């Protein structure tokens, strides 16, 4: 099956590339949340970041850092670094990628959902269960 990001890696479809290294690259998102919204990907196809081996992941995160610093040097005040894993989390392109979304105070790009303080009992129960599953 053809993968859009694999096609970008191969140069078969164009992209506005901002970083091109050994095993990772970064290019501008075609449908940006804000100007400069960048996607950082491994060149090899992995379905999501959970599948990426740790040496490649290290390169990926170095690239995320470089892109984030560039966006801040470009004039932004901060970034959101996020990766959607699975359709339920909003993943549409099934080739691992990390979004670097540039932020300015007051841009109101994302609203934090309403939250409420969890009880220690609930937190303790969930943490215990997760420790068991890790
Ligand atoms: P996801 O929802 O899978 O985390 O995000 C995929 C992202 O890829 C979206 O933000 C979308 O705009 C971007 N995208 C999809 N197709 C293309 C493309 O052909 N070129 C580029 N540059 N970005 C793409
Ligand atoms: Zn791919």
PDB file of C-alpha atoms and ligand atoms in Angstrom:
ATOM      1  CA  UNK A   1       0.000   0.000   0.000  1.00  0.00           C
ATOM      2  CA  UNK A   2       1.341   3.445  -0.847  1.00  0.00           C
ATOM      3  CA  UNK A   3       2.171   5.703   2.048  1.00  0.00           C
ATOM      4  CA  UNK A   4       2.176   9.470   1.533  1.00  0.00           C
ATOM      5  CA  UNK A   5       5.140  10.045   3.846  1.00  0.00           C
ATOM      6  CA  UNK A   6       7.176   7.222   2.229  1.00  0.00           C
ATOM      7  CA  UNK A   7       6.471   8.944  -1.113  1.00  0.00           C
ATOM      8  CA  UNK A   8       7.767  12.234   0.333  1.00  0.00           C
ATOM      9  CA  UNK A   9      10.920  10.444   1.571  1.00  0.00           C
ATOM     10  CA  UNK A  10      11.477   8.993  -1.923  1.00  0.00           C
ATOM     11  CA  UNK A  11      10.901  12.410  -3.522  1.00  0.00           C
ATOM     12  CA  UNK A  12       7.927  11.076  -5.466  1.00  0.00           C
ATOM     13  CA  UNK A  13       5.657  13.790  -4.096  1.00  0.00           C
ATOM     14  CA  UNK A  14       6.904  17.256  -3.183  1.00  0.00           C
ATOM     15  CA  UNK A  15       7.209  18.681   0.312  1.00  0.00           C
ATOM     16  CA  UNK A  16       8.753  21.769   1.853  1.00  0.00           C
ATOM     17  CA  UNK A  17      11.666  20.136   3.633  1.00  0.00           C
ATOM     18  CA  UNK A  18      13.190  21.869   6.662  1.00  0.00           C
ATOM     19  CA  UNK A  19      15.609  19.141   7.809  1.00  0.00           C
ATOM     20  CA  UNK A  20      17.102  16.141   6.052  1.00  0.00           C
ATOM     21  CA  UNK A  21      19.380  13.831   8.034  1.00  0.00           C
ATOM     22  CA  UNK A  22      20.528  10.226   7.845  1.00  0.00           C
ATOM     23  CA  UNK A  23      17.445   8.466   9.118  1.00  0.00           C
ATOM     24  CA  UNK A  24      14.993  11.291   9.791  1.00  0.00           C
ATOM     25  CA  UNK A  25      13.524  14.264   8.003  1.00  0.00           C
ATOM     26  CA  UNK A  26      11.159  17.153   8.698  1.00  0.00           C
ATOM     27  CA  UNK A  27       8.838  19.055   6.389  1.00  0.00           C
ATOM     28  CA  UNK A  28       6.038  21.575   6.695  1.00  0.00           C
ATOM     29  CA  UNK A  29       2.545  20.243   7.312  1.00  0.00           C
ATOM     30  CA  UNK A  30       0.433  20.841   4.217  1.00  0.00           C
ATOM     31  CA  UNK A  31      -2.535  21.834   6.381  1.00  0.00           C
ATOM     32  CA  UNK A  32      -0.866  23.768   9.215  1.00  0.00           C
ATOM     33  CA  UNK A  33      -2.419  24.625  12.546  1.00  0.00           C
ATOM     34  CA  UNK A  34      -0.087  27.664  12.497  1.00  0.00           C
ATOM     35  CA  UNK A  35       2.554  28.833   9.985  1.00  0.00           C
ATOM     36  CA  UNK A  36       5.673  26.712  10.501  1.00  0.00           C
ATOM     37  CA  UNK A  37       3.778  23.639  11.771  1.00  0.00           C
ATOM     38  CA  UNK A  38       6.306  20.894  11.032  1.00  0.00           C
ATOM     39  CA  UNK A  39       6.201  17.105  10.880  1.00  0.00           C
ATOM     40  CA  UNK A  40       9.287  15.137  11.902  1.00  0.00           C
ATOM     41  CA  UNK A  41       9.425  11.564  10.613  1.00  0.00           C
ATOM     42  CA  UNK A  42      11.705   8.537  10.443  1.00  0.00           C
ATOM     43  CA  UNK A  43      12.610   7.853   6.796  1.00  0.00           C
ATOM     44  CA  UNK A  44      11.857   4.183   7.268  1.00  0.00           C
ATOM     45  CA  UNK A  45       8.194   3.266   7.544  1.00  0.00           C
ATOM     46  CA  UNK A  46       6.893   2.514  11.048  1.00  0.00           C
ATOM     47  CA  UNK A  47       3.184   2.679  11.797  1.00  0.00           C
ATOM     48  CA  UNK A  48       3.529   4.943  14.807  1.00  0.00           C
ATOM     49  CA  UNK A  49       6.185   6.186  17.237  1.00  0.00           C
ATOM     50  CA  UNK A  50       5.707   3.160  19.508  1.00  0.00           C
ATOM     51  CA  UNK A  51       7.158   1.004  16.721  1.00  0.00           C
ATOM     52  CA  UNK A  52      10.293   3.131  16.192  1.00  0.00           C
ATOM     53  CA  UNK A  53      13.506   1.534  17.526  1.00  0.00           C
ATOM     54  CA  UNK A  54      15.365   3.547  20.134  1.00  0.00           C
ATOM     55  CA  UNK A  55      18.360   4.583  18.017  1.00  0.00           C
ATOM     56  CA  UNK A  56      16.049   6.050  15.368  1.00  0.00           C
ATOM     57  CA  UNK A  57      13.857   7.532  18.096  1.00  0.00           C
ATOM     58  CA  UNK A  58      16.896   9.313  19.513  1.00  0.00           C
ATOM     59  CA  UNK A  59      17.585  10.873  16.089  1.00  0.00           C
ATOM     60  CA  UNK A  60      13.917  11.733  15.751  1.00  0.00           C
ATOM     61  CA  UNK A  61      13.905  13.582  19.078  1.00  0.00           C
ATOM     62  CA  UNK A  62      17.157  15.404  18.206  1.00  0.00           C
ATOM     63  CA  UNK A  63      15.433  16.596  15.030  1.00  0.00           C
ATOM     64  CA  UNK A  64      12.350  17.632  17.039  1.00  0.00           C
ATOM     65  CA  UNK A  65      14.647  19.702  19.268  1.00  0.00           C
ATOM     66  CA  UNK A  66      16.356  21.328  16.271  1.00  0.00           C
ATOM     67  CA  UNK A  67      13.042  22.200  14.606  1.00  0.00           C
ATOM     68  CA  UNK A  68      11.579  23.505  17.885  1.00  0.00           C
ATOM     69  CA  UNK A  69      14.599  25.766  18.475  1.00  0.00           C
ATOM     70  CA  UNK A  70      14.401  27.005  14.871  1.00  0.00           C
ATOM     71  CA  UNK A  71      10.730  27.919  15.326  1.00  0.00           C
ATOM     72  CA  UNK A  72      11.584  29.823  18.508  1.00  0.00           C
ATOM     73  CA  UNK A  73      14.452  31.603  16.701  1.00  0.00           C
ATOM     74  CA  UNK A  74      11.926  32.359  13.951  1.00  0.00           C
ATOM     75  CA  UNK A  75       9.933  34.357  16.496  1.00  0.00           C
ATOM     76  CA  UNK A  76       7.578  31.929  18.217  1.00  0.00           C
ATOM     77  CA  UNK A  77       7.416  31.769  22.015  1.00  0.00           C
ATOM     78  CA  UNK A  78       6.977  28.022  22.422  1.00  0.00           C
ATOM     79  CA  UNK A  79       5.950  24.782  20.758  1.00  0.00           C
ATOM     80  CA  UNK A  80       3.693  21.821  21.343  1.00  0.00           C
ATOM     81  CA  UNK A  81       5.383  18.522  20.549  1.00  0.00           C
ATOM     82  CA  UNK A  82       2.868  15.778  20.006  1.00  0.00           C
ATOM     83  CA  UNK A  83       2.332  12.504  18.259  1.00  0.00           C
ATOM     84  CA  UNK A  84      -1.024  10.923  17.571  1.00  0.00           C
ATOM     85  CA  UNK A  85      -0.925   7.164  18.064  1.00  0.00           C
ATOM     86  CA  UNK A  86      -3.913   5.334  16.612  1.00  0.00           C
ATOM     87  CA  UNK A  87      -7.102   6.578  14.953  1.00  0.00           C
ATOM     88  CA  UNK A  88      -8.790   7.170  18.326  1.00  0.00           C
ATOM     89  CA  UNK A  89      -6.042   9.691  19.070  1.00  0.00           C
ATOM     90  CA  UNK A  90      -6.512  11.352  15.689  1.00  0.00           C
ATOM     91  CA  UNK A  91      -3.771   9.593  13.694  1.00  0.00           C
ATOM     92  CA  UNK A  92      -4.657   9.764  10.022  1.00  0.00           C
ATOM     93  CA  UNK A  93      -1.305   9.063   8.346  1.00  0.00           C
ATOM     94  CA  UNK A  94      -0.067   5.656   9.472  1.00  0.00           C
ATOM     95  CA  UNK A  95       3.620   6.536   9.162  1.00  0.00           C
ATOM     96  CA  UNK A  96       5.165   7.589  12.479  1.00  0.00           C
ATOM     97  CA  UNK A  97       5.446  11.346  12.817  1.00  0.00           C
ATOM     98  CA  UNK A  98       5.821  14.016  15.456  1.00  0.00           C
ATOM     99  CA  UNK A  99       4.032  17.338  15.126  1.00  0.00           C
ATOM    100  CA  UNK A 100       5.955  20.444  16.162  1.00  0.00           C
ATOM    101  CA  UNK A 101       3.343  23.166  16.495  1.00  0.00           C
ATOM    102  CA  UNK A 102       4.575  26.720  17.024  1.00  0.00           C
ATOM    103  CA  UNK A 103       2.828  28.747  19.717  1.00  0.00           C
ATOM    104  CA  UNK A 104       2.405  32.359  20.753  1.00  0.00           C
ATOM    105  CA  UNK A 105       0.720  33.398  23.978  1.00  0.00           C
ATOM    106  CA  UNK A 106      -2.939  34.099  23.419  1.00  0.00           C
ATOM    107  CA  UNK A 107      -3.127  32.177  20.112  1.00  0.00           C
ATOM    108  CA  UNK A 108      -5.753  29.890  21.645  1.00  0.00           C
ATOM    109  CA  UNK A 109      -4.864  26.987  19.349  1.00  0.00           C
ATOM    110  CA  UNK A 110      -5.761  24.358  21.891  1.00  0.00           C
ATOM    111  CA  UNK A 111      -8.142  24.589  24.801  1.00  0.00           C
ATOM    112  CA  UNK A 112      -7.376  22.324  27.740  1.00  0.00           C
ATOM    113  CA  UNK A 113     -10.415  20.153  28.425  1.00  0.00           C
ATOM    114  CA  UNK A 114     -12.181  20.771  31.727  1.00  0.00           C
ATOM    115  CA  UNK A 115     -10.527  18.677  34.411  1.00  0.00           C
ATOM    116  CA  UNK A 116     -11.134  17.946  38.037  1.00  0.00           C
ATOM    117  CA  UNK A 117      -8.801  16.897  40.842  1.00  0.00           C
ATOM    118  CA  UNK A 118      -8.562  13.108  41.124  1.00  0.00           C
ATOM    119  CA  UNK A 119      -8.573  11.437  44.523  1.00  0.00           C
ATOM    120  CA  UNK A 120      -5.328   9.924  45.877  1.00  0.00           C
ATOM    121  CA  UNK A 121      -7.137   6.606  46.041  1.00  0.00           C
ATOM    122  CA  UNK A 122      -7.970   6.687  42.331  1.00  0.00           C
ATOM    123  CA  UNK A 123      -4.488   7.883  41.303  1.00  0.00           C
ATOM    124  CA  UNK A 124      -2.833   5.236  43.440  1.00  0.00           C
ATOM    125  CA  UNK A 125      -4.999   2.455  41.956  1.00  0.00           C
ATOM    126  CA  UNK A 126      -4.277   3.494  38.351  1.00  0.00           C
ATOM    127  CA  UNK A 127      -0.538   3.966  38.967  1.00  0.00           C
ATOM    128  CA  UNK A 128      -0.333   0.515  40.563  1.00  0.00           C
ATOM    129  CA  UNK A 129      -2.101  -1.072  37.585  1.00  0.00           C
ATOM    130  CA  UNK A 130       0.146   0.725  35.072  1.00  0.00           C
ATOM    131  CA  UNK A 131       3.313  -0.293  36.946  1.00  0.00           C
ATOM    132  CA  UNK A 132       2.119  -3.878  36.619  1.00  0.00           C
ATOM    133  CA  UNK A 133       1.544  -3.469  32.869  1.00  0.00           C
ATOM    134  CA  UNK A 134       4.910  -1.819  32.096  1.00  0.00           C
TER     135      UNK A 134
HETATM  136  P1  LIG B   1      -2.071  12.898  11.989  1.00  0.00           P
HETATM  137  O1  LIG B   1      -3.491  13.292  12.202  1.00  0.00           O
HETATM  138  O2  LIG B   1      -1.941  11.580  11.265  1.00  0.00           O
HETATM  139  O3  LIG B   1      -1.250  12.981  13.241  1.00  0.00           O
HETATM  140  O4  LIG B   1      -1.471  14.051  11.071  1.00  0.00           O
HETATM  141  C1  LIG B   1      -1.103  13.896   9.751  1.00  0.00           C
HETATM  142  C2  LIG B   1      -0.699  15.260   9.257  1.00  0.00           C
HETATM  143  O5  LIG B   1      -0.137  15.110   7.964  1.00  0.00           O
HETATM  144  C3  LIG B   1      -1.870  16.246   9.116  1.00  0.00           C
HETATM  145  O6  LIG B   1      -1.621  17.377   9.938  1.00  0.00           O
HETATM  146  C4  LIG B   1      -1.892  16.585   7.638  1.00  0.00           C
HETATM  147  O7  LIG B   1      -2.177  17.941   7.385  1.00  0.00           O
HETATM  148  C5  LIG B   1      -0.494  16.205   7.173  1.00  0.00           C
HETATM  149  N1  LIG B   1      -0.440  15.756   5.788  1.00  0.00           N
HETATM  150  C6  LIG B   1      -1.261  14.868   5.201  1.00  0.00           C
HETATM  151  N2  LIG B   1      -0.894  14.661   3.910  1.00  0.00           N
HETATM  152  C7  LIG B   1       0.192  15.443   3.701  1.00  0.00           C
HETATM  153  C8  LIG B   1       1.025  15.668   2.554  1.00  0.00           C
HETATM  154  O8  LIG B   1       0.835  15.102   1.491  1.00  0.00           O
HETATM  155  N3  LIG B   1       2.041  16.543   2.708  1.00  0.00           N
HETATM  156  C9  LIG B   1       2.293  17.182   3.894  1.00  0.00           C
HETATM  157  N4  LIG B   1       3.313  18.031   3.928  1.00  0.00           N
HETATM  158  N5  LIG B   1       1.532  16.996   4.998  1.00  0.00           N
HETATM  159  C10 LIG B   1       0.493  16.131   4.886  1.00  0.00           C
HETATM  160 ZN1  LIG B   2       5.406   5.295   5.142  1.00  0.00          ZN
END
